[in-house]
PDB file of C-alpha atoms in Angstrom:
ATOM      1  CA  MET D   1       0.000   0.000   0.000  1.00 92.00           C
ATOM      2  CA  LEU D   2       2.735   2.473   0.937  1.00 94.00           C
ATOM      3  CA  ASN D   3       4.731   1.752  -2.200  1.00 94.00           C
ATOM      4  CA  THR D   4       1.610   2.334  -4.294  1.00 96.00           C
ATOM      5  CA  VAL D   5       0.634   5.591  -2.572  1.00 97.00           C
ATOM      6  CA  PHE D   6       4.147   7.010  -2.791  1.00 96.00           C
ATOM      7  CA  SER D   7       4.364   6.162  -6.484  1.00 96.00           C
ATOM      8  CA  LEU D   8       1.363   8.371  -7.332  1.00 97.00           C
ATOM      9  CA  PRO D   9       2.104  11.484  -9.431  1.00 93.00           C
ATOM     10  CA  ARG D  10       0.908  13.756  -6.603  1.00 92.00           C
ATOM     11  CA  ALA D  11       3.009  13.737  -3.431  1.00 93.00           C
ATOM     12  CA  PHE D  12       1.032  12.337  -0.497  1.00 97.00           C
ATOM     13  CA  HIS D  13       2.145  11.931   3.098  1.00 98.00           C
ATOM     14  CA  VAL D  14       0.947   8.926   5.095  1.00 98.00           C
ATOM     15  CA  LEU D  15       0.288   8.514   8.812  1.00 98.00           C
ATOM     16  CA  ILE D  16      -0.037   5.001  10.247  1.00 96.00           C
ATOM     17  CA  VAL D  17      -1.852   4.807  13.596  1.00 94.00           C
ATOM     18  CA  ASP D  18      -0.682   1.617  15.301  1.00 92.00           C
ATOM     19  CA  ASP D  19      -2.476   0.389  18.422  1.00 88.00           C
ATOM     20  CA  GLY D  20       0.229  -2.025  19.489  1.00 80.00           C
ATOM     21  CA  SER D  21      -0.384  -4.467  16.633  1.00 83.00           C
ATOM     22  CA  PRO D  22       1.155  -7.870  17.450  1.00 84.00           C
ATOM     23  CA  ASP D  23       2.159  -8.358  13.798  1.00 86.00           C
ATOM     24  CA  GLY D  24       5.046  -5.890  14.051  1.00 88.00           C
ATOM     25  CA  THR D  25       3.380  -3.099  12.057  1.00 89.00           C
ATOM     26  CA  GLY D  26       5.178  -0.404  14.044  1.00 91.00           C
ATOM     27  CA  GLN D  27       8.637  -1.779  13.320  1.00 93.00           C
ATOM     28  CA  VAL D  28       7.870  -2.251   9.633  1.00 94.00           C
ATOM     29  CA  VAL D  29       6.809   1.399   9.408  1.00 95.00           C
ATOM     30  CA  LYS D  30       9.935   2.533  11.265  1.00 96.00           C
ATOM     31  CA  ASP D  31      12.090   0.623   8.801  1.00 96.00           C
ATOM     32  CA  LEU D  32      10.253   2.141   5.831  1.00 96.00           C
ATOM     33  CA  GLN D  33      10.628   5.636   7.266  1.00 96.00           C
ATOM     34  CA  GLN D  34      14.276   5.413   6.264  1.00 95.00           C
ATOM     35  CA  VAL D  35      13.123   4.945   2.671  1.00 95.00           C
ATOM     36  CA  TYR D  36      10.278   7.477   2.695  1.00 96.00           C
ATOM     37  CA  HIS D  37      11.910  10.085   4.896  1.00 93.00           C
ATOM     38  CA  GLY D  38       9.591  12.983   5.665  1.00 94.00           C
ATOM     39  CA  GLN D  39       6.596  11.368   3.943  1.00 97.00           C
ATOM     40  CA  LEU D  40       5.815   8.399   6.192  1.00 98.00           C
ATOM     41  CA  HIS D  41       4.770   8.988   9.790  1.00 98.00           C
ATOM     42  CA  LEU D  42       3.873   6.733  12.694  1.00 97.00           C
ATOM     43  CA  LEU D  43       1.622   7.354  15.683  1.00 96.00           C
ATOM     44  CA  GLU D  44       1.878   4.562  18.255  1.00 94.00           C
ATOM     45  CA  ARG D  45      -0.767   4.024  20.930  1.00 91.00           C
ATOM     46  CA  SER D  46      -1.044   1.367  23.601  1.00 84.00           C
ATOM     47  CA  GLY D  47      -3.959  -1.049  23.492  1.00 74.00           C
ATOM     48  CA  LYS D  48      -6.912  -1.471  21.152  1.00 74.00           C
ATOM     49  CA  LEU D  49      -8.887   1.752  21.549  1.00 75.00           C
ATOM     50  CA  GLY D  50     -11.211   1.393  18.572  1.00 78.00           C
ATOM     51  CA  LEU D  51     -11.342   2.444  14.937  1.00 85.00           C
ATOM     52  CA  GLY D  52     -13.001   5.781  15.618  1.00 89.00           C
ATOM     53  CA  THR D  53     -10.481   6.902  18.225  1.00 92.00           C
ATOM     54  CA  ALA D  54      -7.641   5.981  15.865  1.00 93.00           C
ATOM     55  CA  TYR D  55      -9.101   8.214  13.170  1.00 95.00           C
ATOM     56  CA  ILE D  56      -9.655  11.042  15.652  1.00 96.00           C
ATOM     57  CA  ALA D  57      -6.033  10.749  16.799  1.00 96.00           C
ATOM     58  CA  GLY D  58      -4.932  10.841  13.178  1.00 97.00           C
ATOM     59  CA  PHE D  59      -7.097  13.854  12.376  1.00 98.00           C
ATOM     60  CA  LYS D  60      -5.722  15.784  15.352  1.00 98.00           C
ATOM     61  CA  TRP D  61      -2.178  14.899  14.343  1.00 98.00           C
ATOM     62  CA  GLY D  62      -2.815  16.089  10.780  1.00 98.00           C
ATOM     63  CA  LEU D  63      -4.334  19.364  11.967  1.00 98.00           C
ATOM     64  CA  LYS D  64      -1.388  19.975  14.268  1.00 98.00           C
ATOM     65  CA  GLN D  65       1.014  19.394  11.371  1.00 97.00           C
ATOM     66  CA  GLY D  66      -0.811  21.982   9.274  1.00 98.00           C
ATOM     67  CA  TYR D  67      -2.179  19.826   6.454  1.00 98.00           C
ATOM     68  CA  GLU D  68      -4.935  21.476   4.398  1.00 98.00           C
ATOM     69  CA  PHE D  69      -6.434  18.190   3.137  1.00 98.00           C
ATOM     70  CA  ILE D  70      -6.649  15.094   5.320  1.00 98.00           C
ATOM     71  CA  PHE D  71      -7.695  11.664   4.038  1.00 98.00           C
ATOM     72  CA  GLU D  72      -8.812   8.423   5.618  1.00 97.00           C
ATOM     73  CA  MET D  73      -8.744   5.050   3.886  1.00 95.00           C
ATOM     74  CA  ASP D  74      -8.448   1.321   4.479  1.00 91.00           C
ATOM     75  CA  ALA D  75      -5.016  -0.195   3.931  1.00 88.00           C
ATOM     76  CA  ASP D  76      -6.151  -3.592   2.603  1.00 88.00           C
ATOM     77  CA  PHE D  77      -6.665  -2.405  -1.010  1.00 91.00           C
ATOM     78  CA  SER D  78     -10.451  -2.465  -0.738  1.00 92.00           C
ATOM     79  CA  HIS D  79      -9.927   1.258  -1.343  1.00 95.00           C
ATOM     80  CA  ASN D  80      -7.851   1.814  -4.466  1.00 95.00           C
ATOM     81  CA  PRO D  81      -5.064   4.331  -3.761  1.00 96.00           C
ATOM     82  CA  GLN D  82      -5.271   5.353  -7.420  1.00 97.00           C
ATOM     83  CA  ASP D  83      -8.507   7.130  -6.439  1.00 98.00           C
ATOM     84  CA  LEU D  84      -6.751   9.443  -3.965  1.00 98.00           C
ATOM     85  CA  PRO D  85      -6.063  12.146  -6.593  1.00 98.00           C
ATOM     86  CA  ARG D  86      -9.755  12.112  -7.605  1.00 98.00           C
ATOM     87  CA  LEU D  87     -10.851  12.738  -4.019  1.00 98.00           C
ATOM     88  CA  TYR D  88      -8.270  15.494  -3.705  1.00 98.00           C
ATOM     89  CA  GLU D  89      -9.452  17.161  -6.922  1.00 98.00           C
ATOM     90  CA  ALA D  90     -13.075  17.073  -5.738  1.00 98.00           C
ATOM     91  CA  CYS D  91     -12.068  19.245  -2.779  1.00 98.00           C
ATOM     92  CA  ALA D  92      -9.117  21.268  -4.038  1.00 98.00           C
ATOM     93  CA  GLN D  93     -10.427  22.046  -7.527  1.00 97.00           C
ATOM     94  CA  LYS D  94     -14.193  21.463  -7.507  1.00 97.00           C
ATOM     95  CA  GLY D  95     -15.160  23.112  -4.235  1.00 97.00           C
ATOM     96  CA  ALA D  96     -16.199  20.197  -2.035  1.00 98.00           C
ATOM     97  CA  ASP D  97     -15.546  20.422   1.680  1.00 98.00           C
ATOM     98  CA  LEU D  98     -15.729  16.668   2.111  1.00 98.00           C
ATOM     99  CA  ALA D  99     -15.293  14.143  -0.729  1.00 98.00           C
ATOM    100  CA  VAL D 100     -16.591  10.607  -0.170  1.00 98.00           C
ATOM    101  CA  GLY D 101     -15.351   7.647  -2.189  1.00 98.00           C
ATOM    102  CA  SER D 102     -18.789   6.212  -2.894  1.00 97.00           C
ATOM    103  CA  ARG D 103     -19.895   2.708  -3.860  1.00 95.00           C
ATOM    104  CA  TYR D 104     -23.464   3.823  -4.481  1.00 95.00           C
ATOM    105  CA  ALA D 105     -23.075   7.093  -6.379  1.00 96.00           C
ATOM    106  CA  ARG D 106     -23.653   6.878 -10.127  1.00 95.00           C
ATOM    107  CA  GLY D 107     -20.651   5.006 -11.553  1.00 96.00           C
ATOM    108  CA  GLY D 108     -19.671   3.426  -8.243  1.00 96.00           C
ATOM    109  CA  LYS D 109     -19.800  -0.323  -7.594  1.00 94.00           C
ATOM    110  CA  VAL D 110     -18.595  -3.198  -5.450  1.00 92.00           C
ATOM    111  CA  SER D 111     -16.521  -6.153  -6.602  1.00 90.00           C
ATOM    112  CA  ASN D 112     -16.239  -9.744  -5.331  1.00 83.00           C
ATOM    113  CA  TRP D 113     -18.980  -9.333  -2.727  1.00 82.00           C
ATOM    114  CA  SER D 114     -21.490 -12.012  -1.771  1.00 83.00           C
ATOM    115  CA  TRP D 115     -25.162 -11.162  -2.296  1.00 82.00           C
ATOM    116  CA  ASP D 116     -25.892 -11.111   1.448  1.00 83.00           C
ATOM    117  CA  ARG D 117     -23.089  -8.618   2.078  1.00 80.00           C
ATOM    118  CA  ILE D 118     -24.395  -6.385  -0.718  1.00 84.00           C
ATOM    119  CA  VAL D 119     -27.893  -6.494   0.762  1.00 84.00           C
ATOM    120  CA  LEU D 120     -26.582  -5.696   4.266  1.00 80.00           C
ATOM    121  CA  SER D 121     -24.420  -2.806   3.073  1.00 81.00           C
ATOM    122  CA  TYR D 122     -26.980  -1.238   0.773  1.00 83.00           C
ATOM    123  CA  GLY D 123     -29.731  -1.749   3.334  1.00 83.00           C
ATOM    124  CA  ALA D 124     -27.613  -0.005   5.981  1.00 82.00           C
ATOM    125  CA  SER D 125     -27.072   2.936   3.642  1.00 86.00           C
ATOM    126  CA  MET D 126     -30.796   3.221   2.950  1.00 88.00           C
ATOM    127  CA  TYR D 127     -31.554   3.041   6.686  1.00 86.00           C
ATOM    128  CA  VAL D 128     -29.119   5.879   7.429  1.00 87.00           C
ATOM    129  CA  ARG D 129     -30.516   8.059   4.649  1.00 87.00           C
ATOM    130  CA  LEU D 130     -34.102   7.505   5.773  1.00 85.00           C
ATOM    131  CA  MET D 131     -33.310   8.177   9.423  1.00 86.00           C
ATOM    132  CA  THR D 132     -31.053  11.221   9.025  1.00 87.00           C
ATOM    133  CA  TRP D 133     -32.302  12.735   5.738  1.00 89.00           C
ATOM    134  CA  MET D 134     -28.632  13.163   4.899  1.00 92.00           C
ATOM    135  CA  PRO D 135     -28.194  13.303   1.081  1.00 93.00           C
ATOM    136  CA  VAL D 136     -25.247  10.890   0.984  1.00 96.00           C
ATOM    137  CA  LYS D 137     -25.735   7.620  -0.893  1.00 95.00           C
ATOM    138  CA  ASP D 138     -22.843   5.869   0.872  1.00 95.00           C
ATOM    139  CA  PRO D 139     -22.914   7.185   4.459  1.00 93.00           C
ATOM    140  CA  THR D 140     -20.889   4.276   5.873  1.00 90.00           C
ATOM    141  CA  ALA D 141     -17.985   4.818   3.461  1.00 94.00           C
ATOM    142  CA  GLY D 142     -14.516   5.105   4.969  1.00 94.00           C
ATOM    143  CA  PHE D 143     -12.599   6.527   1.983  1.00 97.00           C
ATOM    144  CA  ILE D 144     -12.761  10.289   2.465  1.00 98.00           C
ATOM    145  CA  CYS D 145     -10.965  13.568   1.878  1.00 98.00           C
ATOM    146  CA  TYR D 146     -11.650  16.334   4.415  1.00 98.00           C
ATOM    147  CA  ARG D 147     -10.805  19.967   4.063  1.00 98.00           C
ATOM    148  CA  ARG D 148      -9.013  21.205   7.144  1.00 98.00           C
ATOM    149  CA  LYS D 149     -11.859  23.557   8.081  1.00 98.00           C
ATOM    150  CA  VAL D 150     -14.314  20.644   8.356  1.00 98.00           C
ATOM    151  CA  LEU D 151     -12.245  18.831  10.968  1.00 98.00           C
ATOM    152  CA  GLU D 152     -11.558  22.114  12.780  1.00 98.00           C
ATOM    153  CA  SER D 153     -15.293  22.866  12.950  1.00 98.00           C
ATOM    154  CA  ILE D 154     -16.387  19.458  14.252  1.00 97.00           C
ATOM    155  CA  ASP D 155     -15.900  18.931  17.977  1.00 95.00           C
ATOM    156  CA  LEU D 156     -13.802  15.795  17.579  1.00 95.00           C
ATOM    157  CA  ASP D 157     -13.810  15.160  21.318  1.00 93.00           C
ATOM    158  CA  ASN D 158     -17.607  14.910  21.151  1.00 91.00           C
ATOM    159  CA  ILE D 159     -17.611  12.154  18.519  1.00 90.00           C
ATOM    160  CA  ARG D 160     -18.643   9.158  20.583  1.00 84.00           C
ATOM    161  CA  PHE D 161     -18.893   6.160  18.262  1.00 83.00           C
ATOM    162  CA  VAL D 162     -15.866   3.952  17.700  1.00 77.00           C
ATOM    163  CA  GLY D 163     -17.089   1.352  15.185  1.00 73.00           C
ATOM    164  CA  TYR D 164     -18.596   1.818  11.727  1.00 74.00           C
ATOM    165  CA  ALA D 165     -21.130   4.268  13.168  1.00 84.00           C
ATOM    166  CA  PHE D 166     -18.141   6.603  13.459  1.00 89.00           C
ATOM    167  CA  GLN D 167     -18.183   7.076   9.681  1.00 92.00           C
ATOM    168  CA  ILE D 168     -21.865   8.008   9.776  1.00 92.00           C
ATOM    169  CA  GLU D 169     -21.449  10.366  12.724  1.00 92.00           C
ATOM    170  CA  MET D 170     -18.620  12.290  11.062  1.00 95.00           C
ATOM    171  CA  LYS D 171     -20.610  12.827   7.858  1.00 96.00           C
ATOM    172  CA  TYR D 172     -23.723  13.763   9.814  1.00 93.00           C
ATOM    173  CA  ALA D 173     -21.750  16.314  11.819  1.00 94.00           C
ATOM    174  CA  ALA D 174     -20.409  17.849   8.591  1.00 96.00           C
ATOM    175  CA  TYR D 175     -23.910  17.838   7.090  1.00 95.00           C
ATOM    176  CA  LEU D 176     -25.418  19.628  10.104  1.00 93.00           C
ATOM    177  CA  LEU D 177     -22.647  22.213   9.848  1.00 95.00           C
ATOM    178  CA  ALA D 178     -23.725  22.812   6.217  1.00 96.00           C
ATOM    179  CA  PHE D 179     -20.460  21.740   4.625  1.00 98.00           C
ATOM    180  CA  LYS D 180     -20.591  20.682   0.971  1.00 98.00           C
ATOM    181  CA  ILE D 181     -20.363  16.900   0.663  1.00 98.00           C
ATOM    182  CA  THR D 182     -19.527  15.393  -2.725  1.00 98.00           C
ATOM    183  CA  GLU D 183     -19.531  11.711  -3.623  1.00 98.00           C
ATOM    184  CA  VAL D 184     -16.853  10.423  -5.993  1.00 98.00           C
ATOM    185  CA  PRO D 185     -17.729   7.056  -7.553  1.00 98.00           C
ATOM    186  CA  ILE D 186     -15.276   4.257  -6.770  1.00 98.00           C
ATOM    187  CA  THR D 187     -15.082   0.495  -7.120  1.00 96.00           C
ATOM    188  CA  PHE D 188     -14.891  -1.074  -3.674  1.00 94.00           C
ATOM    189  CA  VAL D 189     -13.102  -4.427  -3.895  1.00 91.00           C
ATOM    190  CA  ASP D 190     -13.372  -7.140  -1.261  1.00 81.00           C
ATOM    191  CA  ARG D 191     -10.292  -6.963   0.962  1.00 63.00           C
ATOM    192  CA  VAL D 192      -7.053  -8.295  -0.501  1.00 54.00           C
ATOM    193  CA  ALA D 193      -5.452  -8.702   2.930  1.00 52.00           C
ATOM    194  CA  GLY D 194      -6.537  -8.568   6.555  1.00 52.00           C
ATOM    195  CA  VAL D 195      -9.599  -9.711   8.469  1.00 53.00           C
ATOM    196  CA  SER D 196     -12.901  -7.879   8.866  1.00 51.00           C
ATOM    197  CA  LYS D 197     -13.555  -6.353  12.296  1.00 51.00           C
ATOM    198  CA  MET D 198     -17.336  -6.456  11.814  1.00 47.00           C
ATOM    199  CA  SER D 199     -19.187  -7.797  14.846  1.00 47.00           C
ATOM    200  CA  ALA D 200     -22.691  -7.897  16.330  1.00 47.00           C
ATOM    201  CA  ASN D 201     -21.746  -5.077  18.737  1.00 53.00           C
ATOM    202  CA  ILE D 202     -20.589  -2.874  15.865  1.00 50.00           C
ATOM    203  CA  ILE D 203     -23.824  -3.488  13.942  1.00 56.00           C
ATOM    204  CA  GLN D 204     -25.885  -2.754  17.052  1.00 58.00           C
ATOM    205  CA  GLU D 205     -23.923   0.438  17.685  1.00 60.00           C
ATOM    206  CA  ALA D 206     -24.655   1.600  14.136  1.00 59.00           C
ATOM    207  CA  ILE D 207     -28.396   0.841  14.284  1.00 65.00           C
ATOM    208  CA  VAL D 208     -28.961   2.429  17.698  1.00 68.00           C
ATOM    209  CA  GLY D 209     -26.489   5.237  17.073  1.00 65.00           C
ATOM    210  CA  VAL D 210     -28.191   6.412  13.896  1.00 70.00           C
ATOM    211  CA  PHE D 211     -31.527   6.498  15.705  1.00 64.00           C
ATOM    212  CA  GLN D 212     -29.998   8.580  18.506  1.00 65.00           C
ATOM    213  CA  MET D 213     -28.248  10.949  16.109  1.00 69.00           C
ATOM    214  CA  ARG D 214     -31.444  11.644  14.199  1.00 62.00           C
ATOM    215  CA  TRP D 215     -33.825  12.203  17.069  1.00 61.00           C
ATOM    216  CA  GLN D 216     -31.417  14.062  19.300  1.00 59.00           C
ATOM    217  CA  LYS D 217     -30.133  16.042  16.292  1.00 57.00           C
ATOM    218  CA  ARG D 218     -26.676  15.866  17.763  1.00 50.00           C
ATOM    219  CA  HIS D 219     -24.419  18.610  16.499  1.00 46.00           C
ATOM    220  CA  PRO D 220     -20.799  17.641  17.266  1.00 47.00           C
TER     221      PRO D 220
END
């Protein structure tokens, strides 16, 4: 993934947030920092603190470093790094405040998924749209480019969900703050490497969390 990102025509920097992974991720990144000096960064935390808190830590780090555009993406090639420049252009050149790599926008699609996973994913997206009235076809997407001002405006310490509901909560917060959200069609491919962290607790958090967000009209 790092080799692919750093070979793109536009120069990207990458931050890896490592929660004490037992597979030696931290050391691998430290070794590669000698190759990608100044472009590859590592933030090490102790213990498994959840997906959402890792993203929040990464966002805060990026803001502190002064980046104008901050991205989030999966590192298992389900998100194609070749799409990074398209997300950047949607914000930097076409005026979006938040660009979402979308499976369900016109031109987007999924690849190598089972029918039950497609039904679950699309059904979840429909549920979120119906409950929140948020005009985003892929509200659970995790391939995103944020303008700096979006992350500065959202109270990141008030974002409470740590699973996949985190993705919904961040978009809903941006939507309530009237930021312009654009969806960029992508092909989402079933993971090339790694194991899904989906669980019953994560699904429950998303279902209940969306209900709470809508009726409480939470404004992080």
